[in-house]
Short mmCIF file of C-alpha atoms in Angstrom, two decimals:
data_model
loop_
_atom_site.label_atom_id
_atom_site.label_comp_id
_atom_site.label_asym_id
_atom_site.label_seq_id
_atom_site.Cartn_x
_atom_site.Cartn_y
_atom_site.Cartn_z
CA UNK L 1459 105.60 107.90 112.17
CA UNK L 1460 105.12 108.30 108.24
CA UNK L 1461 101.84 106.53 107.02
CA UNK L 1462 104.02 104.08 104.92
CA UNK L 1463 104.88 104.02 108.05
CA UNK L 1464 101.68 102.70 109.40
CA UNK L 1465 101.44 100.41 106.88
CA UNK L 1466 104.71 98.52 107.42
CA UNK L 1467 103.40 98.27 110.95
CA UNK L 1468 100.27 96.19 109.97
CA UNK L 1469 102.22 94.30 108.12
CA UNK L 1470 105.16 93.57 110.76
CA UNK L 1471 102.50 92.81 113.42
CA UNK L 1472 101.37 90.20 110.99
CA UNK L 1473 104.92 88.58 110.25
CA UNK L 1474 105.29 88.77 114.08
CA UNK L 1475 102.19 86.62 114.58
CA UNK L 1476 92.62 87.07 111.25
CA UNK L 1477 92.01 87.27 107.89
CA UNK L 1478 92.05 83.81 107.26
CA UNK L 1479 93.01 80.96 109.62
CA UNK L 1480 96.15 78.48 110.62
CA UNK L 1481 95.46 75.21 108.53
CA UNK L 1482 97.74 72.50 107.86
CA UNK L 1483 98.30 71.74 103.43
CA UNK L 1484 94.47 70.63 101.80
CA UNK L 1485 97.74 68.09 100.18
CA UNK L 1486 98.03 65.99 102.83
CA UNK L 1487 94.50 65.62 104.09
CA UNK L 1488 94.45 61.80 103.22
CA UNK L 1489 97.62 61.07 104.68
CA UNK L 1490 97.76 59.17 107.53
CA UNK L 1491 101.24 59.68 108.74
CA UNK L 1492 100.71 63.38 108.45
CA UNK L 1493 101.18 64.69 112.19
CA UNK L 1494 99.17 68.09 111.47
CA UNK L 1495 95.97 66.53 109.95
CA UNK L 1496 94.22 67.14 113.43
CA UNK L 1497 94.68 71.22 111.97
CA UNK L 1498 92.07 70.05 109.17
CA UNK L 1499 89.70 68.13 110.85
CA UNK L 1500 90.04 67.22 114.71
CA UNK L 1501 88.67 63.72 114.58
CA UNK L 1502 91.89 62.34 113.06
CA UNK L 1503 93.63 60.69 115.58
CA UNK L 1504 97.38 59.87 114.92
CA UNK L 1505 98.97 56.74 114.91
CA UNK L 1506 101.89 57.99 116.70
CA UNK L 1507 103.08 60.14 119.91
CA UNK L 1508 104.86 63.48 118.78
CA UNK L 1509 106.12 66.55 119.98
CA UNK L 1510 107.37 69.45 117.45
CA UNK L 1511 110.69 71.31 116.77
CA UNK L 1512 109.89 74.86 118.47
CA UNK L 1513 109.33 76.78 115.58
CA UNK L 1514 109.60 74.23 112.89
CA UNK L 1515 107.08 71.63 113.73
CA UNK L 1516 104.67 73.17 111.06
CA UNK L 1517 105.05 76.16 109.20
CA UNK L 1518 103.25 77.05 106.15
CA UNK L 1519 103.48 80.41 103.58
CA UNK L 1520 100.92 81.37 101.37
CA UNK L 1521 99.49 83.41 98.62
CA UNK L 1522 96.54 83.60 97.06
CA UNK L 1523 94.91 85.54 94.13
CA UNK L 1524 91.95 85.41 91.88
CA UNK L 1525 93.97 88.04 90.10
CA UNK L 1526 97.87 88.15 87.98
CA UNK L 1527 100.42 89.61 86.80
CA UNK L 1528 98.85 88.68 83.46
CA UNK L 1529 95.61 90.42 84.42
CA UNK L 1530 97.18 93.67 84.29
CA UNK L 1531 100.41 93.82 82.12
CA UNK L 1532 99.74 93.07 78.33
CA UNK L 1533 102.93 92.71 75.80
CA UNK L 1534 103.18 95.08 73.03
CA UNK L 1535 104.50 94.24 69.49
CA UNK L 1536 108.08 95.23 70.40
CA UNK L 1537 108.02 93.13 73.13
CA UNK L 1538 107.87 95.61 75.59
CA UNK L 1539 105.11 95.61 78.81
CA UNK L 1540 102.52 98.09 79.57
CA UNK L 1541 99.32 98.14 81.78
CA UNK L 1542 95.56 97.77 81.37
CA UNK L 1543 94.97 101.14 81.66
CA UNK L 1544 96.83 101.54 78.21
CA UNK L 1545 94.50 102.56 75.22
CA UNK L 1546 96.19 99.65 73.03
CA UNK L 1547 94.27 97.09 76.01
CA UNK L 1548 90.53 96.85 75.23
CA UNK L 1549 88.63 97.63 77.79
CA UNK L 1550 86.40 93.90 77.03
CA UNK L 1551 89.70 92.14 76.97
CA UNK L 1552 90.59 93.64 80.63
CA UNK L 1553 87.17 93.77 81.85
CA UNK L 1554 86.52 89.55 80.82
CA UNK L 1555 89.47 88.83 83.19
CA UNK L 1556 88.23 90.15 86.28
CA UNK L 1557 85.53 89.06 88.98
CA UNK L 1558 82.97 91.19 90.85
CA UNK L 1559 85.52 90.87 93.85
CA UNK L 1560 89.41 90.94 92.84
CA UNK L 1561 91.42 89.70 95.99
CA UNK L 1562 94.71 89.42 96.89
CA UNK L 1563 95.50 87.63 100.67
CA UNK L 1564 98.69 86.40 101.71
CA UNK L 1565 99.22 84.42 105.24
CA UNK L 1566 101.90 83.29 107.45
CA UNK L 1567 101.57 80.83 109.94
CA UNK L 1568 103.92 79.23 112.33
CA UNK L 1569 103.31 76.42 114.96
CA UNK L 1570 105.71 77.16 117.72
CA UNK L 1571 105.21 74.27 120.29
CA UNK L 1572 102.69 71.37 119.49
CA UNK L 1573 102.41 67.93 121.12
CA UNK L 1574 100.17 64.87 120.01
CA UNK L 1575 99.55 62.05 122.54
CA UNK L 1576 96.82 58.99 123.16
CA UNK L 1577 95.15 59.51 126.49
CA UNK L 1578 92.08 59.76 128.26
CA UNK L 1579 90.90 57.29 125.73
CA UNK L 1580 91.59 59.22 122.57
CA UNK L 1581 93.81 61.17 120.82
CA UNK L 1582 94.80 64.64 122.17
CA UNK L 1583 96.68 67.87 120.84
CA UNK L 1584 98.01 71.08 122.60
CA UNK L 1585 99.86 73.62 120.33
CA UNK L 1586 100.88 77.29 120.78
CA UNK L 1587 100.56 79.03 117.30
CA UNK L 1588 100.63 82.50 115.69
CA UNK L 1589 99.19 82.94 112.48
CA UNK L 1590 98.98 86.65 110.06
CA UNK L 1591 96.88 87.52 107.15
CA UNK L 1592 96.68 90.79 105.08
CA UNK L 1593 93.77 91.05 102.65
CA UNK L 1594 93.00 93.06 99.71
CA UNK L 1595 89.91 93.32 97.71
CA UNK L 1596 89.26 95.58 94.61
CA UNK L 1597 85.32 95.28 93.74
CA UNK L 1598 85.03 95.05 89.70
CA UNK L 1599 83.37 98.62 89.56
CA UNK L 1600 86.74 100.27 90.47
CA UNK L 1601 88.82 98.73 87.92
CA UNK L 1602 85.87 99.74 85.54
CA UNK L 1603 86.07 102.97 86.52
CA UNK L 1604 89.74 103.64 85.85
CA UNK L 1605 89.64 101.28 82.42
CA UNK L 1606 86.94 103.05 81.00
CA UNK L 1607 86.38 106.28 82.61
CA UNK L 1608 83.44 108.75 80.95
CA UNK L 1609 81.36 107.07 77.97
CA UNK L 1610 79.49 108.89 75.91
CA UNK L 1611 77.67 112.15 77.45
CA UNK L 1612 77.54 111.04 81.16
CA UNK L 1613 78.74 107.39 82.69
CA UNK L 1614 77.96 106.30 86.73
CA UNK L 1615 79.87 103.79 88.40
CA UNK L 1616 78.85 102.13 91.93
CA UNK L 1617 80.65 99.61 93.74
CA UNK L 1618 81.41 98.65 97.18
CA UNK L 1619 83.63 96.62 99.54
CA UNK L 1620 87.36 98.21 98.57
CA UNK L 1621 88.57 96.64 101.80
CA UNK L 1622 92.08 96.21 103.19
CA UNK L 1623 92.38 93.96 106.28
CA UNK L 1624 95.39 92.75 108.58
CA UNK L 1625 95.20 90.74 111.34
CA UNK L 1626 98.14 89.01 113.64
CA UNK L 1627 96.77 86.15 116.32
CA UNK L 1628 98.28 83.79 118.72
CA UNK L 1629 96.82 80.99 119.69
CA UNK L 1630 96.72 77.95 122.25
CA UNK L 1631 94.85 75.39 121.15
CA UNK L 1632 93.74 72.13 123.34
CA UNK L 1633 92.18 69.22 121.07
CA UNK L 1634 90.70 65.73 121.70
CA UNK L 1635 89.14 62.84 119.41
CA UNK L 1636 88.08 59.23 120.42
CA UNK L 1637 86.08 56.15 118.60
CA UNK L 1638 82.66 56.58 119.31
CA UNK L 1639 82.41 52.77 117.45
CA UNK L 1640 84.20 51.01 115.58
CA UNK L 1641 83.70 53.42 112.35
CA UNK L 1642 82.97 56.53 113.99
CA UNK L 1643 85.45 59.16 115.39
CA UNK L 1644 84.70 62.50 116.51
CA UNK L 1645 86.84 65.44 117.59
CA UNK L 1646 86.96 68.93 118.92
CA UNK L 1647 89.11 71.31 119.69
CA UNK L 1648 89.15 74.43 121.79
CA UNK L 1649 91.31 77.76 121.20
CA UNK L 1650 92.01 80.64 123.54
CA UNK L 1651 92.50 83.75 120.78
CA UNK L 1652 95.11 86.34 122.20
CA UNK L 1653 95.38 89.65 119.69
CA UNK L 1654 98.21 90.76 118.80
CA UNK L 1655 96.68 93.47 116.00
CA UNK L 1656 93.83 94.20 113.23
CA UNK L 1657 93.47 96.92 110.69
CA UNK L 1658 90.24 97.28 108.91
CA UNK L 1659 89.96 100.12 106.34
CA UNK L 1660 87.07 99.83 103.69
CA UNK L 1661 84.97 101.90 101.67
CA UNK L 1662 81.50 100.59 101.86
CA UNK L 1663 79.74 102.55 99.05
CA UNK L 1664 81.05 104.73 96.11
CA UNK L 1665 79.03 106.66 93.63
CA UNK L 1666 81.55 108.18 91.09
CA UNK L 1667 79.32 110.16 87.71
CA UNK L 1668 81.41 111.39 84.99
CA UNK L 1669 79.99 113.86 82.70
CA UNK L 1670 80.43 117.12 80.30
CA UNK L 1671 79.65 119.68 83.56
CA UNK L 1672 80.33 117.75 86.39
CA UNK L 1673 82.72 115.05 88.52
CA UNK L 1674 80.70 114.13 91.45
CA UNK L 1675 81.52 111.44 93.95
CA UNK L 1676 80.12 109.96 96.99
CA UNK L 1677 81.37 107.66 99.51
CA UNK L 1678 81.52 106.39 102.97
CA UNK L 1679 83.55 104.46 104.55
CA UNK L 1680 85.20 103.29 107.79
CA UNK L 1681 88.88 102.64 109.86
CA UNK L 1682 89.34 100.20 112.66
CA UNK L 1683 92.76 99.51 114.21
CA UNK L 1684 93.78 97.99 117.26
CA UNK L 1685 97.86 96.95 118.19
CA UNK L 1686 97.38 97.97 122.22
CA UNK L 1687 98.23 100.36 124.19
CA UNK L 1688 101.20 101.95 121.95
CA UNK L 1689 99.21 102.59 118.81
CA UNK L 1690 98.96 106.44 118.77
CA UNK L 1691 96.68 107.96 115.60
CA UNK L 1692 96.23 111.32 116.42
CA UNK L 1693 94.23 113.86 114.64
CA UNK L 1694 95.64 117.19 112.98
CA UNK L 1695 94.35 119.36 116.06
CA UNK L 1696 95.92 117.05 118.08
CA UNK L 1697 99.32 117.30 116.20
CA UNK L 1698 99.56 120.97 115.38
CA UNK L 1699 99.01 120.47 112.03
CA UNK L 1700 97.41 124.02 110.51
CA UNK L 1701 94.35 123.25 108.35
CA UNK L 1702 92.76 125.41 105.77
CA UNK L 1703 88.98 124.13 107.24
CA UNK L 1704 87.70 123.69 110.36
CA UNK L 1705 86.23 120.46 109.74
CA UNK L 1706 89.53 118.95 109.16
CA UNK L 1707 90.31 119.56 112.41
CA UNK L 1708 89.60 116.02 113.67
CA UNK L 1709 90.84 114.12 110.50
CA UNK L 1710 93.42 111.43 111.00
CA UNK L 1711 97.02 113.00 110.67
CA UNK L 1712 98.41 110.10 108.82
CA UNK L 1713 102.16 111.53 108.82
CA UNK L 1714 101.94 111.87 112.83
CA UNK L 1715 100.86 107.82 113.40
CA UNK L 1716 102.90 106.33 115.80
CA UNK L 1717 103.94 103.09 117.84
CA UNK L 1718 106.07 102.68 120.71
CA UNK L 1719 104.95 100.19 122.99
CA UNK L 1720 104.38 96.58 122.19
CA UNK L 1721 101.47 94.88 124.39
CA UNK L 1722 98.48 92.56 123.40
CA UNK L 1723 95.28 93.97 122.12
CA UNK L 1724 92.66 91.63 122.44
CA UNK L 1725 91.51 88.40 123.47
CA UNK L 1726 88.61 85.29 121.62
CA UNK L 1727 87.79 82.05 121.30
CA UNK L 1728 86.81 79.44 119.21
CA UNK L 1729 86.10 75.88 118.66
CA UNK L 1730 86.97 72.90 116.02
CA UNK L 1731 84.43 69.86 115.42
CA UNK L 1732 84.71 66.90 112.96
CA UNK L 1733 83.82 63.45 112.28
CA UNK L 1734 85.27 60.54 110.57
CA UNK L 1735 83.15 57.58 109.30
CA UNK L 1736 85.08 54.87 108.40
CA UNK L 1737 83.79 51.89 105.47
CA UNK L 1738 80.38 53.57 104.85
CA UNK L 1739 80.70 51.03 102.53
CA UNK L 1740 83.35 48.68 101.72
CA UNK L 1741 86.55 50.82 101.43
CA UNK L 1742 85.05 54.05 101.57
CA UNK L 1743 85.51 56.50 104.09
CA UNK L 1744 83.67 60.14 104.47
CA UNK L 1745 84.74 62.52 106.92
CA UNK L 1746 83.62 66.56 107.32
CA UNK L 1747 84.69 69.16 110.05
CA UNK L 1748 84.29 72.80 110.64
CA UNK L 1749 86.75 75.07 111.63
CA UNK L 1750 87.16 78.46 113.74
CA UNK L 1751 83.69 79.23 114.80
CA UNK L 1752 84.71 81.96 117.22
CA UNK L 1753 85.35 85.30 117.93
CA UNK L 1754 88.03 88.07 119.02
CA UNK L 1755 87.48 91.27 121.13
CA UNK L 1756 89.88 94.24 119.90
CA UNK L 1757 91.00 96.42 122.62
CA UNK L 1758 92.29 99.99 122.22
CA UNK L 1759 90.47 100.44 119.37
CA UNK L 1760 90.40 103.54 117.00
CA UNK L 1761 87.56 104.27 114.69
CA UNK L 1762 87.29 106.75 111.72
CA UNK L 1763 84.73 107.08 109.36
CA UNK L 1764 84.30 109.13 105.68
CA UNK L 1765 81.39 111.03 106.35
CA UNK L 1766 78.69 110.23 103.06
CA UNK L 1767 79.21 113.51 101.77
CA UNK L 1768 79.22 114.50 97.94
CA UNK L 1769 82.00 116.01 96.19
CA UNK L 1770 81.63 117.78 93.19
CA UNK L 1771 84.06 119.45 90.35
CA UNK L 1772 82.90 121.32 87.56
CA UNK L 1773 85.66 122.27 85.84
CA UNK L 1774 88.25 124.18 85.59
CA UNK L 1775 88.45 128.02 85.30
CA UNK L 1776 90.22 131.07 84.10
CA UNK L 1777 93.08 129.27 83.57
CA UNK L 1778 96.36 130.67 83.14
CA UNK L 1779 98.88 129.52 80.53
CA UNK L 1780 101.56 131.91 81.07
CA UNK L 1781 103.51 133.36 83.26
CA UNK L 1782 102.51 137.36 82.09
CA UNK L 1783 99.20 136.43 82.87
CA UNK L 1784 97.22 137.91 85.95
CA UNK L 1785 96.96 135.59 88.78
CA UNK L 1786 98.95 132.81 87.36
CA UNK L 1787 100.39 131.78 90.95
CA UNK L 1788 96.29 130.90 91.79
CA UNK L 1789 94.79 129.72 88.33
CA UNK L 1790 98.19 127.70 86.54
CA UNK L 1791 97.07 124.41 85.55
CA UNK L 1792 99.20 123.06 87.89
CA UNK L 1793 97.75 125.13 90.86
CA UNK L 1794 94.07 123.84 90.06
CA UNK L 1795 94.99 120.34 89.38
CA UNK L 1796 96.96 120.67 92.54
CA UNK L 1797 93.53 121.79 94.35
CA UNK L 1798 91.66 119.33 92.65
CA UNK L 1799 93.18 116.02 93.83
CA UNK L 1800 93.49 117.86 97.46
CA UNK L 1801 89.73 118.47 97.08
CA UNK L 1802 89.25 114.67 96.31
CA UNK L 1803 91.13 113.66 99.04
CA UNK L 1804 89.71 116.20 101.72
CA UNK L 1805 86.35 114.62 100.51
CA UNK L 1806 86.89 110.89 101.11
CA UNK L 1807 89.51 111.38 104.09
CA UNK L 1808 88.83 109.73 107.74
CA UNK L 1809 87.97 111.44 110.49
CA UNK L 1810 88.65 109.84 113.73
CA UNK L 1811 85.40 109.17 115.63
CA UNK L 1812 87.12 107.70 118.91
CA UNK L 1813 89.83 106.26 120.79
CA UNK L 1814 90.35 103.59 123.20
CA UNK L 1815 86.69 101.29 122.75
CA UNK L 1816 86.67 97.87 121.90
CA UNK L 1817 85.02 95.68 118.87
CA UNK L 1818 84.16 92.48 118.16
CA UNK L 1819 85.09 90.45 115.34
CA UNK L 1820 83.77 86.79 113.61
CA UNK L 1821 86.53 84.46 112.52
CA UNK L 1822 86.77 82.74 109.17
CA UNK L 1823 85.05 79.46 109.38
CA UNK L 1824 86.53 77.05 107.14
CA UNK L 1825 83.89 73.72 106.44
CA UNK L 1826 86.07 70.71 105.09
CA UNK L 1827 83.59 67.79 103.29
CA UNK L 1828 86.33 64.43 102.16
CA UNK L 1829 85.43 60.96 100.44
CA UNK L 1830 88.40 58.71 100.45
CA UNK L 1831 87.91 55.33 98.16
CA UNK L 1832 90.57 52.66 98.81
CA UNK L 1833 91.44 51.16 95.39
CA UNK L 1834 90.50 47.08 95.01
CA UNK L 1835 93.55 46.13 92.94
CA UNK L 1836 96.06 47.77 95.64
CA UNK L 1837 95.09 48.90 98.81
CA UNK L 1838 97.93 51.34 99.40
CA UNK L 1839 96.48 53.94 97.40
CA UNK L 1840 93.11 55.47 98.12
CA UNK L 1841 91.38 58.49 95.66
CA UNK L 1842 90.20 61.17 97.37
CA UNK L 1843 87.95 64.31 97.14
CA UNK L 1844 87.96 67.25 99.38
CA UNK L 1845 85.65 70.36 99.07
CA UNK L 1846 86.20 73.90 100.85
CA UNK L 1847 84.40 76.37 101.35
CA UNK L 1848 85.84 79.49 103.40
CA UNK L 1849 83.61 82.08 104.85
CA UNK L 1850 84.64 85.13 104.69
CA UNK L 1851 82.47 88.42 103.26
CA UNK L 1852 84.01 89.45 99.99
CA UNK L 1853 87.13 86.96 100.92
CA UNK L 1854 85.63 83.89 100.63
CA UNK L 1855 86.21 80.86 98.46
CA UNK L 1856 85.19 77.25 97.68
CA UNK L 1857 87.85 74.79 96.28
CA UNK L 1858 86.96 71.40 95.01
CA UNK L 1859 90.23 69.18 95.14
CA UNK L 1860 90.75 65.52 93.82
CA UNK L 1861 93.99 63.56 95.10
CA UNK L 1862 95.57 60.28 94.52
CA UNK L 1863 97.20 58.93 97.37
CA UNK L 1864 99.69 56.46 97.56
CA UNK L 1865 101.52 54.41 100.49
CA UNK L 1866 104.19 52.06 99.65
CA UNK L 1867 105.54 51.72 102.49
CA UNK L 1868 105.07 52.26 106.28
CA UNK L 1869 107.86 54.90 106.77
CA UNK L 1870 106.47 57.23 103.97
CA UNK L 1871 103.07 58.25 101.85
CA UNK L 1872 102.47 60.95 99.45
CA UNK L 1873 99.89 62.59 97.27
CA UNK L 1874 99.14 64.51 94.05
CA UNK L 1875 96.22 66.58 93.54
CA UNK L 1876 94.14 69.15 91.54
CA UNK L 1877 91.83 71.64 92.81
CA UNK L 1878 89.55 73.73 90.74
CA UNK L 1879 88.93 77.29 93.49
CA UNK L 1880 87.70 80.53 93.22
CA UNK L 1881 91.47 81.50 92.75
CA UNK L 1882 91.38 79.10 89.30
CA UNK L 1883 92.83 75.65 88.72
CA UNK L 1884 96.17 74.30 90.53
CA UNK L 1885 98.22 71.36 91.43
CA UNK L 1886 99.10 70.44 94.89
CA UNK L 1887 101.53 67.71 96.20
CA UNK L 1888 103.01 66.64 99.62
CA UNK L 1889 105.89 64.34 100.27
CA UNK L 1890 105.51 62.56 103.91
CA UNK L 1891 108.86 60.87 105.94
CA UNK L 1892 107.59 59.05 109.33
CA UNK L 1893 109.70 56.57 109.70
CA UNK L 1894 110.69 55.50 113.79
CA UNK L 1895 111.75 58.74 115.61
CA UNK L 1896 110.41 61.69 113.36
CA UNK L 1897 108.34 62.94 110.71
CA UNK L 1898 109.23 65.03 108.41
CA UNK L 1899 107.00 66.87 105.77
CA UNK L 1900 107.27 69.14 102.22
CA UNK L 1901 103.99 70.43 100.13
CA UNK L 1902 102.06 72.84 98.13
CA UNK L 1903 98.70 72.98 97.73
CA UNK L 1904 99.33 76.01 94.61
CA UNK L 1905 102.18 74.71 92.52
CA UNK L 1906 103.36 77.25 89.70
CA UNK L 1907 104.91 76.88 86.57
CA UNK L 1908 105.79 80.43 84.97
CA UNK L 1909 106.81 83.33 87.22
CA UNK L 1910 108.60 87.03 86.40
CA UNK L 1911 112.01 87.77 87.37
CA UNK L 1912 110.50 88.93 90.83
CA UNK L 1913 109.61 85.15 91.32
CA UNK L 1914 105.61 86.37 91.16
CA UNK L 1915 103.12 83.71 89.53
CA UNK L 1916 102.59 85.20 86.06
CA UNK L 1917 98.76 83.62 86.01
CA UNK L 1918 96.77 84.25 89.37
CA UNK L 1919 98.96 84.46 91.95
CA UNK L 1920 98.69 81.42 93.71
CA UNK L 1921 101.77 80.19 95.65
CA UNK L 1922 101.88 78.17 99.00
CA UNK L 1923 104.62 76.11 100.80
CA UNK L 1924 104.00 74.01 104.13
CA UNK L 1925 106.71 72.10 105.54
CA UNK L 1926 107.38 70.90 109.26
CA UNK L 1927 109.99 68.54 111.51
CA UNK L 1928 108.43 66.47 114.65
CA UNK L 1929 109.84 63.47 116.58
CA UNK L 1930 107.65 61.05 117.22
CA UNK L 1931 107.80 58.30 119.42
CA UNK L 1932 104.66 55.55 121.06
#
């Protein structure tokens, strides 16, 4: 299998199905009739029984960008587009729209069976889930690099952290909350973790100098993937492939990656805790939870690493314009360049290290902090604030979001918020149906306005969609 290949399979184990983790819409946090809000914080305790439509009890789509479209395409005179590597784009125009970490993440998650019911003198949840995140982060010394290039007699660039990550989970979660008195509730919640796959790739240090003599470039890096038993990433020895030096021998032979036999390839846990604290003072309520403190342990797992090694051009030479020349076959432009980007790669591809061990890998905790303030002139709608902060290396963010909630009637509540993130400001909504029999739920936390004809946010590309079907019933 091609290595598009081999991307298309990290990216089908993850549609099958972490990067980040399962989470009901931030929208709907204050609303009460929500049947998911137990995925935010597992203190909340429903006022109804339910049990979900397989597949269709809670399903939300995401994306998520501190990055655009608008970041790098710029509008010429005439109208037409061109990128920010064009010389008409400043390099202090580009360069003030990006961060020291440029990430791009997208997530699908899917409850397939969930049930809510009061027992044991509480509230209690059991769900099956799958959730999939890919992640991509671009540190700022990259793009700086290919903007500006060489400055002056000599320019250095350093950066670290160009990181792709996949990950596709299921999960079978068991969760319980209870009054502890009459303004206190507490949760928890407990999840078995079954792998389903992971791809890590990142290139932990780069040292790129650009001067009159000499290209150099140093780097190291690392590859971790794990999708079981029928994930086959062989090296060129091991595929036939003929090599022009010996140490290439035991690189990865991306065109011979295969996979032809689904199984599991790993196994975690992790826990949920929160707490509710009800008229603190007079119609306010403060609540806080953590989320996904836990673990997974790939199986089957492949490593490769780019040895720290330097390479090093210094031009090229005796080149040969034309044809009547001696050696033109060897010293063409072409025929150099040719050698030049296959030295590059030689010198920053993987070579697999081993086969078959296993690794262990942190979750994404998510912490949730809410204040809810039920208004004195009309106590059907309550102001809220929630802050989020997501741990995650160079993937994590912190969102501040303020809502207004309203509740007219019994059968249905909604809210309208804004949230001010790492990924830049946004408007988030949720529409909630519970009347007797069902509930049935719409929102976004990341509501655009301008998109391209490919439907893509044209600011940071921030899009999200959560929307679920339960009966309910008690």
């Amino acid at each position: 299998m091609k290595k598009q290949h081999f991307i298309l399979l990290a990216l089908a184990l993850a549609s099958a199905s972490g990067v980040e983790a399962q989470e009901a819409s931030r929208s709907g946090y204050f609303l009460d009739g929500y049947s998911f809000r137990h995925e935010l914080n597992p203190a909340f305790a429903n006022d109804h029984n339910y049990i979900s439509i397989p597949a269709l009890g809670n399903t939300d789509l995401g994306l998520n960008s501190n990055v655009g479209v608008s970041t790098f395409l710029y509008k010429l005179p005439d109208g037409r587009l061109t990128t920010f590597m064009s010389p008409t784009v400043s390099g202090d125009d580009f360069l003030s729209k990006i961060s020291n970490n440029n990430r791009l993440t997208t997530n699908f998650n899917m409850t397939i069976l969930s049930a809510g019911f009061k027992a044991f003198g509480g509230f209690n949840t059991l769900s099956l889930s799958a959730r999939t995140d890919v992640g991509v982060n671009i540190p700022r010394g990259m793009l700086e690099f290919m903007k500006l290039g060489q400055q002056g007699a000599s320019s250095t660039y350093s950066f670290s952290d160009l990181r792709l990550k996949a990950a596709a989970i299921g999960e079978i979660a068991l969760g319980h909350s209870r009054a502890i008195t009459d303004q206190i509730e507490v949760g928890a919640k407990v999840k078995v973790l079954i792998g389903i796959g992971n791809v890590d790739a990142r290139i932990d240090k780069m040292d790129v100098t650009l001067s009159d003599d000499v290209w150099k470039i140093n780097a190291s890096g690392s590859l971790n993937a794990a999708a079981g038993e029928g994930l086959r990433v062989p090296t060129n020895k091991e595929s036939g492939k003929e090599t022009d030096r010996p140490e290439a021998a035991d690189e990865v032979n991306w065109d011979g990656i295969d996979y032809d036999k689904f199984s599991t390839s790993g196994s975690g846990l992790a826990f949920d805790l929160g707490a509710v604290y009800r008229d603190v003072i007079p119609g306010l309520t403060v609540s806080a939870s953590v989320r996904d403190l836990g673990f997974t342990v790939w199986n089957n797992n492949v490593k490769a690493v780019t040895p720290e090694t330097t390479w090093q051009f210094d031009g090229f030479t005796n080149i040969a314009l034309d044809s009547s020349q001696p050696g033109y076959d060897d010293n063409s432009l072409k025929e150099q360049s040719e050698a030049l980007f296959d030295d590059l790669k030689d010198a920053i591809n993987f070579r697999r290290e081993s086969t078959g061990g296993t690794r262990t890998s942190a979750l994404a905790a998510t912490l949730h902090l809410a204040a809810e303030y039920e208004m004195p002139f009309y106590n059907r709608l309550t102001g809220g604030f929630l802050f989020t902060q997501h741990f995650n290396g160079p993937f994590s963010w912190s969102e501040g979001r303020i809502s207004a909630n309203v509740k007219p009637v019994k059968w249905f509540d909604c809210s309208v918020s804004f949230a001010q993130s790492s990924f830049g400001s946004s408007f988030g909504w949720m529409l909630n149906f519970h009347p007797r029999g069902f509930n049935f739920f719409i929102g976004s936390d990341h509501q655009f306005f301008r998109v391209t004809p490919q439907f893509v946010p044209v600011g940071n590309a921030n899009m999200n969609l959560n929307l679920g079907f339960n009966v309910t019933f008690g």
